Each structure stands twice: as C-alpha cells, then as structure tokens.
Tab-separated table of C-alpha atoms in Angstrom:
chain	number	residue	atom	x	y	z
A	278	MET	CA	4.567	-2.977	24.058
A	279	PRO	CA	4.168	0.874	23.683
A	280	THR	CA	0.803	2.449	24.324
A	281	VAL	CA	-0.831	4.122	21.284
A	282	LYS	CA	-3.941	6.242	21.546
A	283	MET	CA	-6.406	5.711	18.702
A	284	LYS	CA	-9.789	7.059	17.764
A	285	ASN	CA	-12.593	4.817	18.841
A	286	LYS	CA	-13.925	2.731	15.957
A	287	LYS	CA	-16.942	0.465	15.811
A	288	SER	CA	-15.818	-3.094	16.436
A	289	PRO	CA	-17.108	-5.746	13.995
A	290	VAL	CA	-17.672	-8.032	16.984
A	291	LYS	CA	-20.510	-6.952	19.247
A	292	ARG	CA	-19.664	-7.068	22.946
A	293	GLU	CA	-22.282	-7.910	25.490
A	294	GLN	CA	-23.034	-5.181	28.008
A	295	ALA	CA	-21.724	-6.226	31.388
A	296	PRO	CA	-24.511	-6.144	34.004
A	297	THR	CA	-24.103	-3.837	36.956
A	298	ASP	CA	-23.116	-5.730	40.085
A	299	SER	CA	-23.332	-3.625	43.224
A	300	THR	CA	-21.470	-6.331	45.164
A	301	ASN	CA	-18.411	-6.078	42.852
A	302	PRO	CA	-17.542	-2.353	42.459
A	303	THR	CA	-14.239	-3.108	40.715
A	304	GLY	CA	-15.881	-5.287	38.041
A	305	ALA	CA	-17.178	-2.345	35.988
A	306	THR	CA	-13.770	-0.642	36.067
A	307	ASP	CA	-11.934	-3.803	34.983
A	308	ILE	CA	-14.373	-4.484	32.158
A	309	GLY	CA	-14.281	-0.842	31.132
A	310	SER	CA	-10.532	-1.076	30.631
A	311	MET	CA	-10.935	-3.787	27.964
A	312	GLU	CA	-11.132	-1.186	25.187
A	313	LYS	CA	-7.873	0.422	26.334
A	314	ILE	CA	-6.201	-2.985	26.352
A	315	ARG	CA	-7.460	-3.609	22.806
A	316	ASP	CA	-5.808	-0.325	21.750
A	317	ILE	CA	-2.544	-1.347	23.449
A	318	LEU	CA	-2.542	-4.696	21.613
A	319	PHE	CA	-3.440	-3.409	18.138
A	320	GLY	CA	-2.800	0.340	18.035
A	321	GLN	CA	0.864	0.127	17.048
A	322	GLN	CA	0.217	-2.514	14.370
A	323	ILE	CA	-2.487	-0.381	12.757
A	324	ARG	CA	-0.209	2.679	12.691
A	325	GLU	CA	2.580	0.644	11.104
A	326	SER	CA	0.152	-0.711	8.495
A	327	GLU	CA	-0.895	2.831	7.574
A	328	LYS	CA	2.775	3.835	7.220
A	329	ARG	CA	3.394	0.859	4.910
A	330	PHE	CA	0.425	1.799	2.721
A	331	ALA	CA	1.644	5.410	2.516
A	332	LYS	CA	5.142	4.228	1.593
A	333	ILE	CA	3.851	1.971	-1.198
A	334	GLU	CA	1.647	4.772	-2.555
A	335	GLU	CA	4.610	7.177	-2.478
A	336	ARG	CA	6.699	4.679	-4.421
A	337	LEU	CA	3.936	4.322	-7.020
A	338	VAL	CA	3.794	8.103	-7.502
A	339	PHE	CA	7.589	8.330	-7.695
A	340	GLU	CA	8.002	5.574	-10.289
A	341	THR	CA	5.132	6.939	-12.358
A	342	SER	CA	6.758	10.373	-12.316
A	343	GLU	CA	10.069	8.860	-13.404
A	344	LEU	CA	8.414	7.086	-16.318
A	345	ARG	CA	6.703	10.308	-17.388
A	346	ASP	CA	10.031	12.174	-17.295
A	347	GLU	CA	11.702	9.413	-19.285
A	348	LEU	CA	8.900	9.512	-21.844
A	349	LYS	CA	9.237	13.276	-22.204
A	350	LYS	CA	13.000	13.007	-22.725
A	351	ARG	CA	12.502	10.394	-25.425
A	352	PHE	CA	9.901	12.533	-27.151
A	353	ASP	CA	12.277	15.506	-27.158
A	354	SER	CA	15.106	13.362	-28.494
A	355	LEU	CA	12.936	11.887	-31.238
A	356	GLU	CA	11.609	15.302	-32.177
A	357	GLN	CA	15.122	16.667	-32.520
A	358	TYR	CA	16.148	13.617	-34.525
A	359	VAL	CA	13.271	14.117	-36.967
A	360	LYS	CA	14.105	17.801	-37.369
A	361	ASN	CA	17.761	17.032	-38.039
A	362	GLU	CA	16.890	14.346	-40.556
A	363	ILE	CA	14.501	16.622	-42.417
A	364	LYS	CA	17.006	19.482	-42.411
A	365	SER	CA	19.777	17.199	-43.651
A	366	ILE	CA	17.627	15.843	-46.467
A	367	MET	CA	16.410	19.301	-47.449
A	368	ASP	CA	19.989	20.601	-47.531
A	369	ARG	CA	21.069	17.767	-49.767
A	370	ASN	CA	18.011	18.297	-51.927
A	371	THR	CA	18.796	21.978	-52.383
A	372	ALA	CA	22.462	21.340	-53.168
A	373	ASP	CA	21.721	18.782	-55.838
A	374	SER	CA	18.881	19.979	-58.051
A	375	GLU	CA	19.438	17.188	-60.584
A	376	HIS	CA	18.235	14.641	-58.120
A	377	ARG	CA	15.448	16.748	-56.708
A	378	SER	CA	12.751	14.241	-57.521
A	379	ASP	CA	14.724	11.395	-56.020
A	380	ASN	CA	15.456	13.418	-52.935
A	381	GLU	CA	11.825	14.319	-52.519
A	382	ARG	CA	10.871	10.689	-52.678
A	383	GLN	CA	13.652	9.867	-50.233
A	384	LEU	CA	12.470	12.645	-47.970
A	385	LYS	CA	8.945	11.281	-47.928
A	386	GLU	CA	10.218	7.778	-47.286
A	387	ASN	CA	12.444	8.927	-44.441
A	388	ILE	CA	9.638	10.920	-42.901
A	389	ARG	CA	7.338	7.927	-43.165
A	390	LYS	CA	9.969	5.659	-41.582
A	391	VAL	CA	10.730	8.090	-38.773
A	392	SER	CA	7.033	8.533	-38.088
A	393	SER	CA	6.525	4.771	-37.973
A	394	ASP	CA	9.487	4.314	-35.623
A	395	LEU	CA	8.212	7.087	-33.407
A	396	ASP	CA	4.758	5.517	-33.153
A	397	HIS	CA	6.282	2.156	-32.289
A	398	LYS	CA	8.485	3.600	-29.548
A	399	LEU	CA	5.596	5.564	-28.098
A	400	LYS	CA	3.509	2.406	-27.873
A	401	LEU	CA	6.336	0.572	-26.116
A	402	VAL	CA	6.714	3.348	-23.550
A	403	ASP	CA	2.944	3.548	-22.999
A	404	ASN	CA	2.731	-0.222	-22.512
A	405	ARG	CA	5.578	-0.157	-20.029
A	406	LEU	CA	4.021	2.695	-18.063
A	407	GLU	CA	0.641	0.950	-17.991
A	408	LYS	CA	2.167	-2.393	-16.938
A	409	ASN	CA	4.229	-0.875	-14.123
A	410	SER	CA	1.244	1.075	-12.829
A	411	LYS	CA	-0.950	-2.043	-12.912
A	412	ASP	CA	1.695	-4.149	-11.160
A	413	LEU	CA	2.041	-1.582	-8.386
A	414	ARG	CA	-1.732	-1.302	-7.972
A	415	ASP	CA	-2.037	-5.091	-7.760
A	416	GLN	CA	0.795	-5.222	-5.238
A	417	ILE	CA	-0.844	-2.578	-3.056
A	418	LEU	CA	-4.192	-4.390	-3.241
A	419	GLU	CA	-2.650	-7.757	-2.362
A	420	GLN	CA	-0.633	-6.388	0.555
A	421	SER	CA	-3.601	-4.387	1.843
A	422	LYS	CA	-5.837	-7.482	1.770
A	423	SER	CA	-3.206	-9.574	3.561
A	424	LEU	CA	-2.674	-6.959	6.254
A	425	LEU	CA	-6.380	-6.427	6.810
A	426	ASP	CA	-6.963	-10.177	7.053
A	427	ASN	CA	-4.251	-10.475	9.689
A	428	LEU	CA	-5.613	-7.526	11.649
A	429	GLN	CA	-9.115	-9.003	11.518
A	430	LYS	CA	-7.823	-12.366	12.723
A	431	TYR	CA	-5.990	-10.856	15.677
A	432	HIS	CA	-8.947	-8.622	16.454
A	433	GLU	CA	-11.343	-11.574	16.545
A	434	GLN	CA	-8.983	-13.576	18.761
A	435	SER	CA	-8.622	-10.736	21.242
A	436	SER	CA	-12.364	-10.047	21.247
A	437	GLN	CA	-13.121	-13.689	22.045
A	438	MET	CA	-10.563	-13.795	24.832
A	439	LEU	CA	-11.696	-10.455	26.260
A	440	THR	CA	-15.324	-11.583	26.192
A	441	GLN	CA	-14.385	-14.832	27.912
A	442	THR	CA	-12.450	-12.931	30.565
A	443	ALA	CA	-15.329	-10.554	31.171
A	444	GLN	CA	-17.574	-13.560	31.749
A	445	GLU	CA	-15.044	-15.063	34.140
A	446	LEU	CA	-14.866	-11.772	36.012
A	447	ARG	CA	-18.602	-11.849	36.473
A	448	ASP	CA	-18.815	-15.553	37.340
A	449	ASN	CA	-15.651	-16.120	39.355
A	450	LYS	CA	-14.834	-12.579	40.545
A	451	VAL	CA	-11.175	-12.958	39.546
A	452	ASP	CA	-8.837	-10.806	41.667
A	453	ARG	CA	-6.461	-8.226	40.139
A	454	SER	CA	-3.338	-10.405	40.345
A	455	ASP	CA	-5.050	-13.171	38.344
A	456	LEU	CA	-6.246	-10.579	35.792
A	457	SER	CA	-2.679	-9.268	35.389
A	458	ASP	CA	-1.389	-12.807	34.781
A	459	TRP	CA	-4.096	-13.417	32.197
A	460	PHE	CA	-3.242	-10.214	30.287
A	461	SER	CA	0.414	-11.266	30.193
A	462	GLU	CA	-0.640	-14.627	28.754
A	463	LEU	CA	-2.857	-12.872	26.178
A	464	SER	CA	0.053	-10.715	25.032
A	465	LEU	CA	2.285	-13.779	24.609
A	466	ARG	CA	-0.404	-15.653	22.671
A	467	LEU	CA	-0.968	-12.799	20.254
A	468	SER	CA	2.789	-12.335	19.771
A	469	GLY	CA	3.512	-16.029	19.013
A	470	ASP	CA	6.483	-17.008	16.886
A	471	ARG	CA	5.672	-14.403	14.258
A	472	THR	CA	4.263	-11.002	15.355
A	473	LEU	CA	2.020	-8.831	13.221
A	474	LYS	CA	4.936	-6.439	12.803
A	475	SER	CA	7.049	-9.166	11.186
A	476	ILE	CA	4.127	-10.009	8.884
A	477	ILE	CA	3.893	-6.361	7.801
A	478	ASP	CA	7.676	-6.159	7.220
A	479	SER	CA	7.598	-9.289	5.074
A	480	GLN	CA	4.911	-7.745	2.837
A	481	ALA	CA	6.905	-4.549	2.193
C-alpha cells in the first residue's frame, strides 16, 4: 500500500496518552508511529474520495452548461421563427389589402399561438434543467454520505485496534517482530474481500 502524507486532523476518537516507561525506551517510539500507520492505511482512500467528489462536481457543471447552451439555441431558433412568421404574415397582409382585416386577425392569432408555444417550451426546458440539477445534487449527497460512512467505519476499526495494540505494548512489551506481524494482520483485516477503493469505484 503506497504511503501518502496528509495534514494532521483531529480524530473523532480520543486516544489515551501512553504513560512514559523508562524501562521500555522503544515503547514511546512504537506508539508514536501509530499516527503514521493510520495515514498509510487511510491516506490513499481519502485522496481518492476527494478526486471522486471533484469529478462528480465537474460533471454537474458540464451538464448544466450543456443545458444552458441548448436552451440558448432553442431561444434563438424560436425567436427567428417568430420573426419569420410575422414577416410572412405582414407581407401577405400588404399584398392583399382586401383581406387586411382578416390578415390582422390572423396575425394576432398566430402571434398569440407562437407566444403560447414559446412559453410552453421554455417551461419544459426549465423543468428539465431543474430536474437534472436536483438529480445530480442528490447523487453527490448520497455518494458523499456513503463514502464518509465507510471512512468513519474503517477509522473506528483502526482506532480500536491501534488502542488495543498500544495497551498490549504497555502490558506485554511486545517485541518488534510481533508488532510487524500484527500490522500485517491489520492491513489484511481492513482490506477484506472488498476494499474501500472498490467501494468508491462502485459509487462513481
């Protein structure tokens, strides 16, 4: 597992201060390395989670931008359509003065119809934009909650095991070879059949 340096953050689980034991000079060093081990176990997963969040946010911005561009194109097309319709009706109205009154009524009716159609299409586009934005926000919230829950679970498990090991170091004065074996076992336990990386990938 690659080593990732992270800024120190306050852990939600309070660790007991290991008492100074002058008869065991290596105890303080071993216990002091617990925080580095915690970073090794969880640093990479946290970085990957942040990348996933950034990717989802980027997709939200991109799709929103696409919808805005599509809306603008439709507005331009509808505007041109209205202008052409009005011009066509006005041309016909000018060419045929005998039916001026009828043409004027037809013009008003066409304008009313075009305006109504335009309003309807604008509402459809607005509803679609709002729905897509809401769906993406809900998806980000759900994935963020799931990832944070998994990180919290793994963090609590490691904190309990590290606390237990620190106690064993104080009580049993475990030698370095036993400590190395225990850390290997801890890594295997936290990996399990489904690592945190696979959980993150499945949420993307």
